[in-house]
């Protein structure tokens, strides 16, 4: 059986404690071994990619194929979602590619960091070795980057998934003619490290700039302003906030209606009453 990463690091440290940095060959030999052992100790890339793809494809199926996305878009039809499918599908492909690259880069960086730390330490031990090495500290320092990686990779998948949900929603909102978005923060969720400024956005309604109702003079931005003046849900790392989208002026808070908007609403209501 191949040696574990920890065993290889232990052997490497023992060797340098004994001989010190006396040749570049020795250093290269051990750096290579540590790199290989590090790669072997991680979840294989293709397994990680599968997890990632499954997560993103699962979201796509649930929200788009099964149509669950309409829940956050009251007033939009399944037909609109179907019409947007090519665009949404492209977003899925794009997100899978971006996430894959992110994970790959992160891994390379962590492995590089690990071998660099080892090489940094090993090349500082005088030729002939040293008796005063605190090997535990050296080991801990070399292992640090690598042991945190699985945790970070899981977090990365969660974060990418949330960003994906957010961008699918935005495509539907913008192409479907949403006029505003109501912010939802997850600050009540136990253990969630919410951002204070995002908690303050909770339940506030942000107008979408340039929307049809603004252009017709039926509405105006409310005290919260426009959605493009703040970050998007999921844009900041590990943000789990979301919007529910508003498509009709009757669903806006009253302070976002103009006089013309109020009149238009009153007219519609009168018509409905007359029909009853
Ligand atoms: Zn947030």
CSV table of N, CA, C and O in Angstrom, one decimal, residues 169-273:
chain,number,residue,atom,x,y,z
A,169,UNK,N,-32.5,32.8,-11.5
A,169,UNK,CA,-33.6,33.7,-11.1
A,169,UNK,C,-33.5,35.0,-11.8
A,169,UNK,O,-34.5,35.6,-12.2
A,170,UNK,N,-32.3,35.5,-11.9
A,170,UNK,CA,-32.1,36.8,-12.5
A,170,UNK,C,-32.4,36.8,-14.0
A,170,UNK,O,-33.0,37.7,-14.5
A,171,UNK,N,-32.1,35.7,-14.6
A,171,UNK,CA,-32.4,35.6,-16.1
A,171,UNK,C,-33.9,35.7,-16.3
A,171,UNK,O,-34.4,36.4,-17.1
A,172,UNK,N,-34.6,34.9,-15.4
A,172,UNK,CA,-36.1,34.8,-15.6
A,172,UNK,C,-36.7,36.2,-15.2
A,172,UNK,O,-37.5,36.7,-15.9
A,173,UNK,N,-36.2,36.8,-14.2
A,173,UNK,CA,-36.7,38.1,-13.8
A,173,UNK,C,-36.5,39.2,-14.9
A,173,UNK,O,-37.5,39.8,-15.2
A,174,UNK,N,-35.3,39.3,-15.3
A,174,UNK,CA,-35.0,40.3,-16.3
A,174,UNK,C,-35.7,40.1,-17.6
A,174,UNK,O,-36.4,41.0,-18.2
A,175,UNK,N,-35.7,38.9,-18.1
A,175,UNK,CA,-36.3,38.5,-19.4
A,175,UNK,C,-37.8,38.4,-19.3
A,175,UNK,O,-38.6,38.6,-20.2
A,176,UNK,N,-38.3,38.1,-18.1
A,176,UNK,CA,-39.7,38.0,-17.9
A,176,UNK,C,-40.5,39.3,-17.5
A,176,UNK,O,-41.7,39.3,-17.4
A,177,UNK,N,-39.7,40.4,-17.4
A,177,UNK,CA,-40.3,41.7,-17.1
A,177,UNK,C,-40.6,42.0,-15.7
A,177,UNK,O,-41.6,42.7,-15.4
A,178,UNK,N,-39.8,41.5,-14.8
A,178,UNK,CA,-40.0,41.8,-13.4
A,178,UNK,C,-39.8,43.3,-13.2
A,178,UNK,O,-39.0,43.9,-13.9
A,179,UNK,N,-40.5,43.9,-12.2
A,179,UNK,CA,-40.4,45.4,-12.0
A,179,UNK,C,-39.7,45.7,-10.7
A,179,UNK,O,-39.1,46.8,-10.5
A,180,UNK,N,-39.6,44.7,-9.8
A,180,UNK,CA,-38.9,44.9,-8.5
A,180,UNK,C,-38.6,43.6,-7.9
A,180,UNK,O,-39.2,42.5,-8.3
A,181,UNK,N,-37.8,43.6,-6.9
A,181,UNK,CA,-37.4,42.4,-6.1
A,181,UNK,C,-37.5,42.6,-4.6
A,181,UNK,O,-37.0,43.7,-4.2
A,182,UNK,N,-38.1,41.7,-3.9
A,182,UNK,CA,-38.1,41.8,-2.4
A,182,UNK,C,-37.0,41.0,-1.9
A,182,UNK,O,-36.9,39.8,-2.2
A,183,UNK,N,-36.1,41.6,-1.1
A,183,UNK,CA,-34.9,40.8,-0.6
A,183,UNK,C,-35.3,39.9,0.6
A,183,UNK,O,-36.1,40.3,1.4
A,184,UNK,N,-34.8,38.7,0.6
A,184,UNK,CA,-34.9,37.9,1.7
A,184,UNK,C,-33.6,37.4,2.3
A,184,UNK,O,-32.8,36.9,1.6
A,185,UNK,N,-33.4,37.7,3.5
A,185,UNK,CA,-32.1,37.3,4.2
A,185,UNK,C,-32.4,36.0,5.0
A,185,UNK,O,-33.5,35.8,5.5
A,186,UNK,N,-31.4,35.2,5.1
A,186,UNK,CA,-31.6,34.0,5.9
A,186,UNK,C,-31.1,34.1,7.4
A,186,UNK,O,-30.7,33.2,8.0
A,187,UNK,N,-31.2,35.4,7.8
A,187,UNK,CA,-30.5,35.7,9.1
A,187,UNK,C,-31.1,34.9,10.3
A,187,UNK,O,-30.5,34.7,11.3
A,188,UNK,N,-32.4,34.4,10.1
A,188,UNK,CA,-33.0,33.6,11.2
A,188,UNK,C,-32.5,32.2,11.2
A,188,UNK,O,-32.7,31.5,12.2
A,189,UNK,N,-31.8,31.7,10.1
A,189,UNK,CA,-31.4,30.3,10.1
A,189,UNK,C,-30.3,30.1,11.1
A,189,UNK,O,-29.3,30.9,11.1
A,190,UNK,N,-30.4,29.1,11.9
A,190,UNK,CA,-29.4,28.8,12.9
A,190,UNK,C,-28.0,28.5,12.3
A,190,UNK,O,-27.9,27.8,11.3
A,191,UNK,N,-27.0,29.1,12.9
A,191,UNK,CA,-25.7,28.8,12.5
A,191,UNK,C,-25.2,29.6,11.2
A,191,UNK,O,-24.1,29.5,10.8
A,192,UNK,N,-26.2,30.3,10.6
A,192,UNK,CA,-25.8,31.0,9.4
A,192,UNK,C,-25.1,32.3,9.7
A,192,UNK,O,-25.7,33.1,10.5
A,193,UNK,N,-24.0,32.5,9.2
A,193,UNK,CA,-23.2,33.8,9.5
A,193,UNK,C,-23.7,34.9,8.5
A,193,UNK,O,-23.0,35.1,7.5
A,194,UNK,N,-24.8,35.5,8.8
A,194,UNK,CA,-25.3,36.5,7.9
A,194,UNK,C,-24.5,37.8,8.0
A,194,UNK,O,-23.8,38.1,8.9
A,195,UNK,N,-24.6,38.6,6.9
A,195,UNK,CA,-24.0,39.9,6.9
A,195,UNK,C,-25.0,40.9,7.4
A,195,UNK,O,-26.2,40.8,7.0
A,196,UNK,N,-24.5,41.8,8.3
A,196,UNK,CA,-25.5,42.7,8.9
A,196,UNK,C,-26.2,43.5,7.9
A,196,UNK,O,-27.4,43.8,8.0
A,197,UNK,N,-25.5,44.0,6.9
A,197,UNK,CA,-26.1,44.9,5.9
A,197,UNK,C,-27.1,44.1,5.0
A,197,UNK,O,-28.1,44.7,4.5
A,198,UNK,N,-26.9,42.8,4.9
A,198,UNK,CA,-27.9,42.0,4.2
A,198,UNK,C,-29.2,41.7,5.0
A,198,UNK,O,-30.3,41.7,4.5
A,199,UNK,N,-29.0,41.6,6.4
A,199,UNK,CA,-30.1,41.4,7.3
A,199,UNK,C,-31.0,42.7,7.2
A,199,UNK,O,-32.2,42.6,7.2
A,200,UNK,N,-30.3,43.9,7.1
A,200,UNK,CA,-31.0,45.1,7.0
A,200,UNK,C,-31.8,45.2,5.7
A,200,UNK,O,-32.8,46.0,5.6
A,201,UNK,N,-31.4,44.5,4.7
A,201,UNK,CA,-32.2,44.5,3.4
A,201,UNK,C,-33.4,43.7,3.5
A,201,UNK,O,-34.3,43.8,2.6
A,202,UNK,N,-33.5,42.8,4.5
A,202,UNK,CA,-34.6,41.9,4.5
A,202,UNK,C,-36.0,42.6,4.4
A,202,UNK,O,-36.3,43.6,5.0
A,203,UNK,N,-36.8,42.0,3.5
A,203,UNK,CA,-38.2,42.5,3.2
A,203,UNK,C,-38.2,43.9,2.5
A,203,UNK,O,-39.3,44.4,2.2
A,204,UNK,N,-37.1,44.5,2.2
A,204,UNK,CA,-37.1,45.7,1.4
A,204,UNK,C,-37.3,45.4,-0.1
A,204,UNK,O,-36.9,44.4,-0.6
A,205,UNK,N,-38.0,46.4,-0.7
A,205,UNK,CA,-38.3,46.2,-2.1
A,205,UNK,C,-37.4,47.1,-3.0
A,205,UNK,O,-37.4,48.3,-2.8
A,206,UNK,N,-36.7,46.5,-3.9
A,206,UNK,CA,-35.8,47.2,-4.8
A,206,UNK,C,-36.3,47.3,-6.2
A,206,UNK,O,-36.7,46.2,-6.8
A,207,UNK,N,-36.4,48.5,-6.8
A,207,UNK,CA,-36.9,48.6,-8.1
A,207,UNK,C,-35.8,48.1,-9.2
A,207,UNK,O,-34.6,48.3,-8.9
A,208,UNK,N,-36.3,47.6,-10.2
A,208,UNK,CA,-35.4,47.2,-11.3
A,208,UNK,C,-35.3,48.3,-12.3
A,208,UNK,O,-36.4,48.8,-12.9
A,209,UNK,N,-34.2,48.9,-12.5
A,209,UNK,CA,-34.0,50.1,-13.3
A,209,UNK,C,-34.4,49.8,-14.8
A,209,UNK,O,-34.1,48.7,-15.3
A,210,UNK,N,-35.1,50.8,-15.4
A,210,UNK,CA,-35.5,50.7,-16.8
A,210,UNK,C,-36.6,49.8,-17.1
A,210,UNK,O,-36.9,49.5,-18.2
A,211,UNK,N,-37.3,49.3,-16.1
A,211,UNK,CA,-38.4,48.3,-16.3
A,211,UNK,C,-39.6,49.0,-17.0
A,211,UNK,O,-39.7,50.2,-16.9
A,212,UNK,N,-40.5,48.2,-17.5
A,212,UNK,CA,-41.6,48.8,-18.3
A,212,UNK,C,-42.5,49.7,-17.5
A,212,UNK,O,-43.0,50.7,-18.0
A,213,UNK,N,-42.8,49.4,-16.2
A,213,UNK,CA,-43.7,50.1,-15.4
A,213,UNK,C,-43.1,51.5,-15.0
A,213,UNK,O,-43.8,52.5,-14.9
A,214,UNK,N,-41.7,51.5,-14.9
A,214,UNK,CA,-41.0,52.8,-14.7
A,214,UNK,C,-41.2,53.7,-16.0
A,214,UNK,O,-41.5,54.9,-15.9
A,215,UNK,N,-41.0,53.0,-17.1
A,215,UNK,CA,-41.0,53.8,-18.4
A,215,UNK,C,-42.4,54.3,-18.7
A,215,UNK,O,-42.5,55.4,-19.3
A,216,UNK,N,-43.4,53.6,-18.2
A,216,UNK,CA,-44.8,54.1,-18.4
A,216,UNK,C,-45.2,55.1,-17.3
A,216,UNK,O,-46.3,55.5,-17.3
A,217,UNK,N,-44.3,55.3,-16.4
A,217,UNK,CA,-44.6,56.3,-15.3
A,217,UNK,C,-45.6,55.8,-14.3
A,217,UNK,O,-46.2,56.6,-13.6
A,218,UNK,N,-45.7,54.5,-14.2
A,218,UNK,CA,-46.6,53.9,-13.2
A,218,UNK,C,-46.0,53.7,-11.8
A,218,UNK,O,-46.8,53.6,-10.8
A,219,UNK,N,-44.7,53.7,-11.8
A,219,UNK,CA,-44.1,53.4,-10.5
A,219,UNK,C,-42.8,54.2,-10.3
A,219,UNK,O,-42.3,54.8,-11.3
A,220,UNK,N,-42.3,54.3,-9.1
A,220,UNK,CA,-41.0,54.9,-8.9
A,220,UNK,C,-40.2,54.0,-7.9
A,220,UNK,O,-40.8,53.2,-7.3
A,221,UNK,N,-38.9,54.3,-7.8
A,221,UNK,CA,-38.1,53.6,-6.8
A,221,UNK,C,-38.6,54.0,-5.4
A,221,UNK,O,-38.9,55.1,-5.2
A,222,UNK,N,-38.6,53.0,-4.5
A,222,UNK,CA,-39.0,53.3,-3.1
A,222,UNK,C,-37.8,53.8,-2.3
A,222,UNK,O,-36.7,54.0,-2.9
A,223,UNK,N,-37.9,53.9,-1.0
A,223,UNK,CA,-36.8,54.3,-0.1
A,223,UNK,C,-35.6,53.3,-0.2
A,223,UNK,O,-34.5,53.8,0.0
A,224,UNK,N,-35.8,52.1,-0.6
A,224,UNK,CA,-34.7,51.2,-0.7
A,224,UNK,C,-33.8,51.4,-2.0
A,224,UNK,O,-32.7,51.0,-2.1
A,225,UNK,N,-34.4,52.1,-3.0
A,225,UNK,CA,-33.7,52.4,-4.2
A,225,UNK,C,-33.8,51.3,-5.3
A,225,UNK,O,-34.7,50.5,-5.3
A,226,UNK,N,-32.7,51.2,-6.1
A,226,UNK,CA,-32.7,50.2,-7.2
A,226,UNK,C,-31.9,49.0,-6.9
A,226,UNK,O,-30.9,49.1,-6.1
A,227,UNK,N,-32.2,47.9,-7.5
A,227,UNK,CA,-31.5,46.7,-7.3
A,227,UNK,C,-30.0,46.7,-7.8
A,227,UNK,O,-29.1,46.0,-7.3
A,228,UNK,N,-29.7,47.6,-8.7
A,228,UNK,CA,-28.3,47.7,-9.2
A,228,UNK,C,-27.5,48.6,-8.3
A,228,UNK,O,-26.3,48.7,-8.6
A,229,UNK,N,-28.0,49.1,-7.3
A,229,UNK,CA,-27.2,49.9,-6.3
A,229,UNK,C,-26.7,49.0,-5.2
A,229,UNK,O,-25.9,49.5,-4.4
A,230,UNK,N,-27.1,47.8,-5.1
A,230,UNK,CA,-26.5,46.9,-4.1
A,230,UNK,C,-26.0,45.6,-4.8
A,230,UNK,O,-26.3,45.4,-6.0
A,231,UNK,N,-25.3,44.8,-4.0
A,231,UNK,CA,-24.8,43.5,-4.6
A,231,UNK,C,-26.0,42.6,-4.8
A,231,UNK,O,-27.1,42.8,-4.3
A,232,UNK,N,-25.8,41.6,-5.7
A,232,UNK,CA,-26.9,40.6,-6.0
A,232,UNK,C,-26.9,39.5,-4.9
A,232,UNK,O,-25.8,39.3,-4.3
A,233,UNK,N,-28.0,38.8,-4.8
A,233,UNK,CA,-28.0,37.7,-3.8
A,233,UNK,C,-26.9,36.7,-4.3
A,233,UNK,O,-26.9,36.4,-5.5
A,234,UNK,N,-26.1,36.2,-3.4
A,234,UNK,CA,-25.1,35.2,-3.7
A,234,UNK,C,-23.9,35.8,-4.4
A,234,UNK,O,-22.9,35.0,-4.6
A,235,UNK,N,-23.9,37.1,-4.6
A,235,UNK,CA,-22.7,37.6,-5.2
A,235,UNK,C,-21.5,37.6,-4.3
A,235,UNK,O,-20.4,37.3,-4.7
A,236,UNK,N,-21.7,38.0,-3.1
A,236,UNK,CA,-20.7,38.0,-2.1
A,236,UNK,C,-20.5,36.5,-1.6
A,236,UNK,O,-21.5,35.8,-1.5
A,237,UNK,N,-19.3,36.1,-1.2
A,237,UNK,CA,-19.0,34.8,-0.8
A,237,UNK,C,-20.0,34.2,0.3
A,237,UNK,O,-20.1,34.9,1.3
A,238,UNK,N,-20.6,33.1,0.0
A,238,UNK,CA,-21.4,32.4,1.0
A,238,UNK,C,-22.7,33.2,1.4
A,238,UNK,O,-23.2,32.9,2.5
A,239,UNK,N,-23.1,34.1,0.6
A,239,UNK,CA,-24.3,34.8,0.8
A,239,UNK,C,-25.5,33.9,0.4
A,239,UNK,O,-25.4,33.4,-0.7
A,240,UNK,N,-26.4,33.7,1.3
A,240,UNK,CA,-27.6,32.8,0.9
A,240,UNK,C,-28.9,33.6,0.8
A,240,UNK,O,-30.0,33.0,0.8
A,241,UNK,N,-28.8,34.9,0.6
A,241,UNK,CA,-30.0,35.7,0.4
A,241,UNK,C,-30.6,35.4,-1.0
A,241,UNK,O,-30.0,34.8,-1.8
A,242,UNK,N,-31.9,35.9,-1.1
A,242,UNK,CA,-32.6,35.7,-2.4
A,242,UNK,C,-33.6,36.8,-2.6
A,242,UNK,O,-33.9,37.6,-1.6
A,243,UNK,N,-34.1,36.9,-3.8
A,243,UNK,CA,-35.2,37.8,-4.1
A,243,UNK,C,-36.5,37.0,-4.3
A,243,UNK,O,-36.4,35.9,-4.9
A,244,UNK,N,-37.6,37.6,-4.0
A,244,UNK,CA,-38.9,37.2,-4.6
A,244,UNK,C,-39.2,38.3,-5.6
A,244,UNK,O,-39.1,39.5,-5.2
A,245,UNK,N,-39.6,38.0,-6.8
A,245,UNK,CA,-39.7,39.0,-7.8
A,245,UNK,C,-41.2,39.5,-8.0
A,245,UNK,O,-42.1,38.7,-7.8
A,246,UNK,N,-41.3,40.7,-8.3
A,246,UNK,CA,-42.6,41.4,-8.5
A,246,UNK,C,-42.8,41.7,-9.9
A,246,UNK,O,-41.9,42.3,-10.6
A,247,UNK,N,-44.0,41.3,-10.5
A,247,UNK,CA,-44.2,41.5,-11.9
A,247,UNK,C,-45.4,42.5,-12.1
A,247,UNK,O,-45.6,43.0,-13.2
A,248,UNK,N,-46.2,42.7,-11.1
A,248,UNK,CA,-47.4,43.6,-11.3
A,248,UNK,C,-47.4,44.8,-10.3
A,248,UNK,O,-46.9,44.6,-9.2
A,249,UNK,N,-47.8,45.9,-10.8
A,249,UNK,CA,-47.8,47.1,-10.0
A,249,UNK,C,-48.7,46.9,-8.7
A,249,UNK,O,-48.4,47.5,-7.7
A,250,UNK,N,-49.7,46.1,-8.8
A,250,UNK,CA,-50.6,45.9,-7.7
A,250,UNK,C,-49.8,45.2,-6.5
A,250,UNK,O,-50.3,45.3,-5.4
A,251,UNK,N,-48.7,44.6,-6.8
A,251,UNK,CA,-48.0,43.9,-5.7
A,251,UNK,C,-46.8,44.8,-5.1
A,251,UNK,O,-46.1,44.3,-4.3
A,252,UNK,N,-46.7,46.0,-5.6
A,252,UNK,CA,-45.7,46.9,-5.1
A,252,UNK,C,-46.2,47.5,-3.8
A,252,UNK,O,-47.4,47.7,-3.6
A,253,UNK,N,-45.2,47.9,-2.9
A,253,UNK,CA,-45.7,48.7,-1.7
A,253,UNK,C,-46.2,50.0,-2.2
A,253,UNK,O,-45.7,50.6,-3.2
A,254,UNK,N,-47.3,50.5,-1.5
A,254,UNK,CA,-48.0,51.7,-2.0
A,254,UNK,C,-47.0,52.9,-2.3
A,254,UNK,O,-47.2,53.7,-3.3
A,255,UNK,N,-45.9,53.0,-1.5
A,255,UNK,CA,-45.1,54.2,-1.7
A,255,UNK,C,-44.3,54.1,-3.0
A,255,UNK,O,-43.6,55.1,-3.4
A,256,UNK,N,-44.3,53.0,-3.7
A,256,UNK,CA,-43.6,52.9,-5.0
A,256,UNK,C,-44.5,53.2,-6.2
A,256,UNK,O,-44.1,53.1,-7.3
A,257,UNK,N,-45.8,53.5,-5.9
A,257,UNK,CA,-46.7,53.8,-7.0
A,257,UNK,C,-46.7,55.3,-7.3
A,257,UNK,O,-46.6,56.1,-6.3
A,258,UNK,N,-46.8,55.7,-8.5
A,258,UNK,CA,-46.9,57.1,-8.8
A,258,UNK,C,-48.4,57.4,-8.8
A,258,UNK,O,-49.3,56.5,-8.8
A,259,UNK,N,-48.8,58.7,-9.0
A,259,UNK,CA,-50.2,59.0,-9.1
A,259,UNK,C,-50.8,58.2,-10.3
A,259,UNK,O,-51.9,57.7,-10.1
A,260,UNK,N,-50.1,58.2,-11.4
A,260,UNK,CA,-50.6,57.5,-12.6
A,260,UNK,C,-50.8,56.1,-12.3
A,260,UNK,O,-51.7,55.4,-12.8
A,261,UNK,N,-49.8,55.5,-11.5
A,261,UNK,CA,-49.9,54.1,-11.2
A,261,UNK,C,-51.2,53.8,-10.3
A,261,UNK,O,-51.9,52.8,-10.5
A,262,UNK,N,-51.4,54.7,-9.4
A,262,UNK,CA,-52.6,54.5,-8.5
A,262,UNK,C,-53.9,54.6,-9.3
A,262,UNK,O,-54.8,53.8,-9.1
A,263,UNK,N,-53.9,55.5,-10.3
A,263,UNK,CA,-55.1,55.7,-11.1
A,263,UNK,C,-55.3,54.4,-12.0
A,263,UNK,O,-56.4,53.9,-12.1
A,264,UNK,N,-54.2,53.9,-12.5
A,264,UNK,CA,-54.3,52.7,-13.4
A,264,UNK,C,-54.8,51.5,-12.5
A,264,UNK,O,-55.7,50.8,-13.0
A,265,UNK,N,-54.4,51.4,-11.3
A,265,UNK,CA,-54.8,50.3,-10.5
A,265,UNK,C,-56.3,50.5,-10.1
A,265,UNK,O,-57.1,49.5,-10.2
A,266,UNK,N,-56.7,51.7,-9.8
A,266,UNK,CA,-58.1,52.0,-9.4
A,266,UNK,C,-59.0,51.7,-10.6
A,266,UNK,O,-60.1,51.1,-10.4
A,267,UNK,N,-58.5,52.0,-11.8
A,267,UNK,CA,-59.3,51.7,-13.0
A,267,UNK,C,-59.5,50.2,-13.2
A,267,UNK,O,-60.6,49.8,-13.5
A,268,UNK,N,-58.4,49.5,-13.0
A,268,UNK,CA,-58.5,48.0,-13.2
A,268,UNK,C,-59.5,47.5,-12.1
A,268,UNK,O,-60.4,46.6,-12.4
A,269,UNK,N,-59.4,48.0,-10.9
A,269,UNK,CA,-60.3,47.5,-9.8
A,269,UNK,C,-61.7,47.8,-10.1
A,269,UNK,O,-62.6,46.9,-9.9
A,270,UNK,N,-62.0,49.0,-10.7
A,270,UNK,CA,-63.3,49.4,-11.0
A,270,UNK,C,-63.9,48.4,-12.0
A,270,UNK,O,-65.1,48.0,-12.0
A,271,UNK,N,-63.0,48.1,-13.0
A,271,UNK,CA,-63.5,47.3,-14.1
A,271,UNK,C,-63.9,45.9,-13.6
A,271,UNK,O,-64.9,45.3,-14.0
A,272,UNK,N,-63.0,45.4,-12.7
A,272,UNK,CA,-63.3,44.1,-12.1
A,272,UNK,C,-64.6,44.1,-11.4
A,272,UNK,O,-65.4,43.2,-11.5
A,273,UNK,N,-64.8,45.2,-10.6
A,273,UNK,CA,-66.0,45.3,-9.8
A,273,UNK,C,-67.2,45.3,-10.7
A,273,UNK,O,-68.2,44.6,-10.4
